[in-house]
mmCIF file of C-alpha atoms in Angstrom:
data_model
loop_
_atom_site.group_PDB
_atom_site.id
_atom_site.type_symbol
_atom_site.label_atom_id
_atom_site.label_comp_id
_atom_site.label_asym_id
_atom_site.label_seq_id
_atom_site.Cartn_x
_atom_site.Cartn_y
_atom_site.Cartn_z
ATOM 1 C CA MET U 752 18.590 -65.369 9.921
ATOM 2 C CA THR U 753 22.150 -64.590 10.909
ATOM 3 C CA ALA U 754 25.183 -66.891 11.370
ATOM 4 C CA SER U 755 24.826 -66.850 15.164
ATOM 5 C CA GLY U 756 21.040 -68.367 14.587
ATOM 6 C CA THR U 757 19.259 -66.140 16.788
ATOM 7 C CA GLY U 758 16.556 -66.159 14.236
ATOM 8 C CA GLU U 759 16.044 -62.488 13.595
ATOM 9 C CA ARG U 760 13.969 -62.238 10.420
ATOM 10 C CA ARG U 761 15.119 -61.063 7.179
ATOM 11 C CA ARG U 762 13.855 -57.268 6.794
ATOM 12 C CA ARG U 763 12.371 -57.401 3.377
ATOM 13 C CA SER U 764 12.292 -54.143 1.277
ATOM 14 C CA PRO U 765 10.494 -51.151 1.585
ATOM 15 C CA ALA U 766 8.671 -51.630 -1.825
ATOM 16 C CA PHE U 767 7.017 -54.549 -0.425
ATOM 17 C CA PRO U 768 4.197 -53.339 1.402
ATOM 18 C CA ILE U 769 3.278 -50.645 -2.178
ATOM 19 C CA GLY U 770 3.201 -54.174 -4.140
ATOM 20 C CA LEU U 771 1.423 -56.593 -2.070
ATOM 21 C CA THR U 772 -1.153 -53.661 -1.702
ATOM 22 C CA LEU U 773 -1.470 -52.936 -5.637
ATOM 23 C CA ILE U 774 -1.303 -56.815 -6.242
ATOM 24 C CA ALA U 775 -3.960 -57.084 -3.231
ATOM 25 C CA LEU U 776 -5.670 -54.381 -4.490
ATOM 26 C CA PHE U 777 -6.096 -55.329 -7.797
ATOM 27 C CA PHE U 778 -7.683 -59.120 -7.177
ATOM 28 C CA PHE U 779 -9.842 -58.094 -4.688
ATOM 29 C CA ALA U 780 -11.491 -55.310 -6.959
ATOM 30 C CA GLY U 781 -11.705 -57.541 -10.045
ATOM 31 C CA PHE U 782 -13.262 -60.157 -7.777
ATOM 32 C CA CYS U 783 -15.925 -57.770 -6.257
ATOM 33 C CA ALA U 784 -16.632 -56.670 -9.870
ATOM 34 C CA LEU U 785 -17.135 -60.621 -11.071
ATOM 35 C CA GLY U 786 -19.409 -61.050 -8.270
ATOM 36 C CA ALA U 787 -21.075 -57.544 -9.204
ATOM 37 C CA TRP U 788 -21.158 -59.028 -12.446
ATOM 38 C CA GLN U 789 -22.972 -61.966 -11.296
ATOM 39 C CA ILE U 790 -25.596 -60.470 -9.295
ATOM 40 C CA GLN U 791 -26.589 -58.001 -12.644
ATOM 41 C CA ARG U 792 -27.068 -61.061 -14.243
ATOM 42 C CA LEU U 793 -28.885 -62.551 -11.440
ATOM 43 C CA SER U 794 -31.603 -60.083 -11.932
ATOM 44 C CA TRP U 795 -31.745 -60.347 -15.364
ATOM 45 C CA LYS U 796 -32.144 -64.217 -15.417
ATOM 46 C CA ARG U 797 -35.103 -63.977 -13.063
ATOM 47 C CA ASP U 798 -36.651 -61.127 -15.028
ATOM 48 C CA LEU U 799 -36.128 -63.446 -18.020
ATOM 49 C CA ILE U 800 -37.606 -66.413 -16.627
ATOM 50 C CA ALA U 801 -40.683 -64.188 -15.632
ATOM 51 C CA ARG U 802 -41.287 -62.765 -18.874
ATOM 52 C CA VAL U 803 -40.840 -66.208 -20.600
ATOM 53 C CA ASP U 804 -43.520 -68.060 -17.989
ATOM 54 C CA ALA U 805 -45.826 -65.290 -18.822
ATOM 55 C CA ARG U 806 -45.788 -66.245 -22.308
ATOM 56 C CA ILE U 807 -45.778 -70.023 -22.149
ATOM 57 C CA HIS U 808 -49.070 -69.418 -20.046
ATOM 58 C CA ALA U 809 -50.821 -66.690 -22.126
ATOM 59 C CA ARG U 810 -53.655 -66.977 -24.777
ATOM 60 C CA PRO U 811 -52.428 -67.810 -28.387
ATOM 61 C CA VAL U 812 -52.308 -64.745 -30.676
ATOM 62 C CA PRO U 813 -51.408 -64.669 -33.907
ATOM 63 C CA ALA U 814 -48.461 -66.080 -36.156
ATOM 64 C CA PRO U 815 -46.460 -63.654 -36.762
ATOM 65 C CA ARG U 816 -44.779 -63.397 -40.570
ATOM 66 C CA VAL U 817 -41.223 -62.391 -38.953
ATOM 67 C CA ALA U 818 -39.796 -63.664 -35.495
ATOM 68 C CA VAL U 819 -37.464 -61.205 -33.639
ATOM 69 C CA LYS U 820 -35.701 -62.364 -29.779
ATOM 70 C CA THR U 821 -38.380 -61.522 -28.144
ATOM 71 C CA ASP U 822 -41.023 -63.654 -29.468
ATOM 72 C CA GLU U 823 -39.650 -66.939 -28.457
ATOM 73 C CA TYR U 824 -41.942 -69.184 -26.357
ATOM 74 C CA ARG U 825 -44.402 -66.824 -27.066
ATOM 75 C CA ARG U 826 -47.940 -68.670 -27.665
ATOM 76 C CA VAL U 827 -49.148 -68.793 -31.195
ATOM 77 C CA ARG U 828 -52.040 -70.553 -33.501
ATOM 78 C CA ILE U 829 -51.567 -70.804 -36.874
ATOM 79 C CA SER U 830 -54.140 -72.307 -39.648
ATOM 80 C CA GLY U 831 -53.480 -73.650 -42.881
ATOM 81 C CA HIS U 832 -52.299 -77.563 -44.497
ATOM 82 C CA PHE U 833 -49.754 -79.600 -44.437
ATOM 83 C CA LEU U 834 -46.911 -80.626 -46.697
ATOM 84 C CA HIS U 835 -46.112 -84.297 -45.701
ATOM 85 C CA ASP U 836 -44.132 -85.050 -48.614
ATOM 86 C CA LYS U 837 -41.551 -82.577 -47.288
ATOM 87 C CA ALA U 838 -41.414 -83.303 -43.900
ATOM 88 C CA ALA U 839 -38.230 -83.987 -42.262
ATOM 89 C CA LEU U 840 -37.310 -86.030 -39.264
ATOM 90 C CA VAL U 841 -35.002 -84.096 -36.700
ATOM 91 C CA GLN U 842 -32.871 -86.563 -33.657
ATOM 92 C CA ALA U 843 -34.444 -86.116 -30.181
ATOM 93 C CA VAL U 844 -33.895 -87.173 -26.592
ATOM 94 C CA THR U 845 -37.062 -86.643 -25.039
ATOM 95 C CA VAL U 846 -38.612 -87.780 -21.515
ATOM 96 C CA ARG U 847 -39.578 -91.046 -23.744
ATOM 97 C CA GLY U 848 -36.112 -91.666 -24.778
ATOM 98 C CA PRO U 849 -34.517 -91.667 -27.764
ATOM 99 C CA GLY U 850 -36.046 -90.523 -31.309
ATOM 100 C CA PHE U 851 -37.047 -87.878 -33.704
ATOM 101 C CA TRP U 852 -39.228 -84.803 -34.135
ATOM 102 C CA VAL U 853 -41.407 -84.880 -37.117
ATOM 103 C CA LEU U 854 -41.185 -81.270 -38.474
ATOM 104 C CA THR U 855 -43.584 -80.556 -40.901
ATOM 105 C CA PRO U 856 -44.184 -77.615 -43.132
ATOM 106 C CA LEU U 857 -47.124 -75.878 -42.991
ATOM 107 C CA ALA U 858 -48.777 -73.450 -46.007
ATOM 108 C CA THR U 859 -50.777 -70.873 -44.050
ATOM 109 C CA ASP U 860 -53.430 -69.164 -44.896
ATOM 110 C CA GLN U 861 -51.405 -65.849 -44.873
ATOM 111 C CA GLY U 862 -49.646 -66.931 -47.710
ATOM 112 C CA PHE U 863 -46.667 -68.016 -45.706
ATOM 113 C CA THR U 864 -44.890 -71.344 -44.990
ATOM 114 C CA VAL U 865 -44.260 -72.599 -41.735
ATOM 115 C CA ILE U 866 -42.356 -75.695 -40.410
ATOM 116 C CA VAL U 867 -44.194 -76.864 -37.634
ATOM 117 C CA ASN U 868 -42.902 -79.621 -34.956
ATOM 118 C CA ARG U 869 -45.507 -81.553 -34.652
ATOM 119 C CA GLY U 870 -44.050 -83.448 -32.091
ATOM 120 C CA PHE U 871 -41.782 -86.613 -31.037
ATOM 121 C CA VAL U 872 -42.192 -90.398 -32.761
ATOM 122 C CA PRO U 873 -39.840 -92.869 -31.521
ATOM 123 C CA PRO U 874 -37.449 -94.929 -33.869
ATOM 124 C CA GLU U 875 -39.813 -97.895 -34.760
ATOM 125 C CA ASN U 876 -42.589 -95.178 -35.777
ATOM 126 C CA ARG U 877 -40.866 -93.214 -38.001
ATOM 127 C CA LYS U 878 -42.600 -93.769 -40.924
ATOM 128 C CA ASP U 879 -45.987 -94.683 -39.188
ATOM 129 C CA TYR U 880 -47.584 -91.045 -37.413
ATOM 130 C CA ALA U 881 -51.229 -89.542 -38.113
ATOM 131 C CA ARG U 882 -50.664 -87.351 -41.437
ATOM 132 C CA PRO U 883 -54.145 -85.448 -41.011
ATOM 133 C CA LEU U 884 -55.009 -83.926 -44.834
ATOM 134 C CA GLY U 885 -57.002 -80.727 -44.892
ATOM 135 C CA GLU U 886 -57.472 -77.602 -42.950
ATOM 136 C CA VAL U 887 -55.959 -77.742 -40.189
ATOM 137 C CA GLN U 888 -55.603 -75.368 -36.852
ATOM 138 C CA LEU U 889 -52.811 -75.565 -34.050
ATOM 139 C CA ALA U 890 -51.509 -73.911 -31.280
ATOM 140 C CA GLY U 891 -47.928 -74.134 -29.847
ATOM 141 C CA LEU U 892 -44.620 -72.041 -28.886
ATOM 142 C CA LEU U 893 -42.851 -70.078 -30.952
ATOM 143 C CA ARG U 894 -39.100 -71.464 -31.739
ATOM 144 C CA LEU U 895 -36.715 -69.817 -32.685
ATOM 145 C CA ASN U 896 -33.962 -71.368 -36.100
ATOM 146 C CA GLU U 897 -31.625 -73.920 -34.728
ATOM 147 C CA PRO U 898 -28.843 -73.426 -37.020
ATOM 148 C CA GLY U 899 -25.790 -75.635 -37.565
ATOM 149 C CA GLY U 900 -26.615 -78.712 -35.644
ATOM 150 C CA GLY U 901 -26.738 -80.416 -32.528
ATOM 151 C CA PHE U 902 -23.807 -81.252 -30.072
ATOM 152 C CA LEU U 903 -20.829 -81.932 -32.374
ATOM 153 C CA ARG U 904 -22.915 -83.385 -34.966
ATOM 154 C CA SER U 905 -23.657 -80.971 -38.036
ATOM 155 C CA ASN U 906 -26.732 -81.466 -39.956
ATOM 156 C CA ASP U 907 -26.436 -83.439 -42.960
ATOM 157 C CA PRO U 908 -28.793 -82.372 -46.256
ATOM 158 C CA ALA U 909 -27.171 -84.812 -48.252
ATOM 159 C CA ALA U 910 -27.581 -86.869 -46.600
ATOM 160 C CA ASP U 911 -31.246 -86.122 -44.789
ATOM 161 C CA ARG U 912 -29.334 -86.545 -41.284
ATOM 162 C CA TRP U 913 -31.055 -83.281 -38.791
ATOM 163 C CA TYR U 914 -29.631 -82.945 -35.095
ATOM 164 C CA SER U 915 -31.479 -79.387 -35.203
ATOM 165 C CA ARG U 916 -34.243 -77.887 -35.668
ATOM 166 C CA ASP U 917 -32.897 -75.804 -38.518
ATOM 167 C CA VAL U 918 -35.906 -74.503 -40.212
ATOM 168 C CA THR U 919 -33.663 -72.646 -43.328
ATOM 169 C CA ALA U 920 -31.873 -75.530 -44.711
ATOM 170 C CA ILE U 921 -34.618 -78.138 -43.859
ATOM 171 C CA GLY U 922 -36.600 -75.936 -46.302
ATOM 172 C CA ALA U 923 -33.776 -75.493 -48.900
ATOM 173 C CA ALA U 924 -33.398 -79.144 -48.802
ATOM 174 C CA ARG U 925 -37.149 -79.573 -49.394
ATOM 175 C CA GLY U 926 -36.870 -77.030 -52.128
ATOM 176 C CA ILE U 927 -40.567 -74.917 -50.529
ATOM 177 C CA LYS U 928 -41.372 -72.503 -52.602
ATOM 178 C CA GLY U 929 -42.628 -68.712 -51.251
ATOM 179 C CA PRO U 930 -41.537 -66.912 -48.342
ATOM 180 C CA LEU U 931 -40.903 -69.437 -45.250
ATOM 181 C CA ALA U 932 -40.839 -68.550 -41.752
ATOM 182 C CA GLY U 933 -37.658 -67.417 -39.596
ATOM 183 C CA TYR U 934 -39.492 -69.579 -36.940
ATOM 184 C CA PHE U 935 -40.761 -73.302 -35.929
ATOM 185 C CA ILE U 936 -43.454 -73.878 -33.930
ATOM 186 C CA ASP U 937 -43.695 -76.679 -31.131
ATOM 187 C CA ALA U 938 -47.152 -77.405 -32.039
ATOM 188 C CA ASP U 939 -49.365 -78.013 -28.639
ATOM 189 C CA ALA U 940 -50.385 -82.177 -27.272
ATOM 190 C CA ALA U 941 -52.970 -83.645 -29.335
ATOM 191 C CA CYS U 942 -56.104 -85.029 -28.124
ATOM 192 C CA GLY U 943 -55.443 -88.652 -28.037
ATOM 193 C CA PRO U 944 -52.848 -89.541 -25.625
ATOM 194 C CA ASP U 945 -51.244 -92.675 -27.190
ATOM 195 C CA SER U 946 -51.384 -90.517 -31.416
ATOM 196 C CA LEU U 947 -48.528 -89.970 -32.678
ATOM 197 C CA PRO U 948 -46.409 -88.138 -33.129
ATOM 198 C CA VAL U 949 -46.417 -86.845 -29.417
ATOM 199 C CA GLY U 950 -46.356 -83.177 -29.012
ATOM 200 C CA GLY U 951 -46.420 -80.678 -26.034
ATOM 201 C CA LEU U 952 -42.853 -82.095 -24.990
ATOM 202 C CA THR U 953 -41.278 -78.536 -25.131
ATOM 203 C CA VAL U 954 -39.021 -78.451 -21.609
ATOM 204 C CA VAL U 955 -38.460 -74.297 -21.196
ATOM 205 C CA THR U 956 -35.668 -74.663 -18.289
ATOM 206 C CA PHE U 957 -32.663 -72.000 -17.763
ATOM 207 C CA PRO U 958 -29.906 -72.834 -15.506
ATOM 208 C CA ASN U 959 -29.985 -70.128 -12.935
ATOM 209 C CA ASN U 960 -26.513 -70.343 -11.183
ATOM 210 C CA HIS U 961 -25.515 -66.556 -10.496
ATOM 211 C CA LEU U 962 -26.230 -66.387 -7.225
ATOM 212 C CA GLN U 963 -23.560 -69.363 -7.049
ATOM 213 C CA TYR U 964 -21.450 -67.758 -8.109
ATOM 214 C CA ALA U 965 -21.740 -64.389 -6.972
ATOM 215 C CA VAL U 966 -20.872 -65.413 -3.718
ATOM 216 C CA THR U 967 -18.194 -67.438 -4.907
ATOM 217 C CA TRP U 968 -16.311 -64.056 -6.426
ATOM 218 C CA PHE U 969 -17.404 -62.653 -3.033
ATOM 219 C CA VAL U 970 -15.954 -65.174 -0.571
ATOM 220 C CA LEU U 971 -12.665 -65.433 -2.619
ATOM 221 C CA ALA U 972 -12.554 -61.271 -1.793
ATOM 222 C CA THR U 973 -13.386 -61.660 1.511
ATOM 223 C CA MET U 974 -10.122 -64.155 1.337
ATOM 224 C CA ILE U 975 -8.130 -61.818 -0.448
ATOM 225 C CA ALA U 976 -8.764 -58.973 1.547
ATOM 226 C CA SER U 977 -7.880 -61.282 4.986
ATOM 227 C CA ALA U 978 -4.557 -62.958 3.708
ATOM 228 C CA TYR U 979 -3.696 -59.067 3.032
ATOM 229 C CA ILE U 980 -3.947 -57.794 6.174
ATOM 230 C CA TYR U 981 -2.905 -60.982 7.452
ATOM 231 C CA VAL U 982 0.812 -60.583 5.879
ATOM 232 C CA MET U 983 0.669 -56.877 6.578
ATOM 233 C CA ARG U 984 0.165 -57.185 10.147
ATOM 234 C CA GLN U 985 3.029 -59.221 10.417
ATOM 235 C CA GLU U 986 4.775 -57.237 8.267
ATOM 236 C CA TRP U 987 4.201 -54.700 10.959
ATOM 237 C CA LYS U 988 5.362 -56.256 14.063
ATOM 238 C CA ASP U 989 8.800 -57.687 12.347
ATOM 239 C CA ARG U 990 9.605 -53.688 11.494
ATOM 240 C CA ARG U 991 8.752 -52.898 15.317
ATOM 241 C CA GLY U 992 10.867 -55.557 16.223
#
């Protein structure tokens, strides 16, 4: 303002519109790019959910010796005999409350060993559950290894404390001889509803918030564009005046 108080606006530098345009363009392009990326992620996630759903409901196929990423959640079947003396209990929280997964190695008829998640047992039944002997046949979902441990808790093989289904570490701790599959199988539920362990508790869910994220980024881009237009209109009016 002038000293006389007429309210005249101070004229900005001629470089102001250029700088403002560059800044607005940078943020507008960035937000639009993030929105487009989330749309791509949405398409990928929907395709993933469809593929996993098809695997889960497909007829079981023979369990492979080696599994790859695309084999996860595939329904497989296997036969052999359990090595109950080498079982491990992994802490778990399920729809039935806290307890343990019973992970038992299965010496297969194909000449390798695969660890089977036989199901859930509550803490009071950690030693009191069924241990079938002889030849068994089972089906379930192929799951990839879970190395390291759980949230903020690392597996402690020396103390026999397990927080994730790390089949490699469990196999080493239990001294399993011969080839060991690098995955485990979540076994289907047994025939008896009250039998332990309780199988068939695998929860297959994939967070899919990509559409909300995309809308958020595009709204921010729109806000940037609207703010830029408003400021530039005011600048144009001031310069005309």
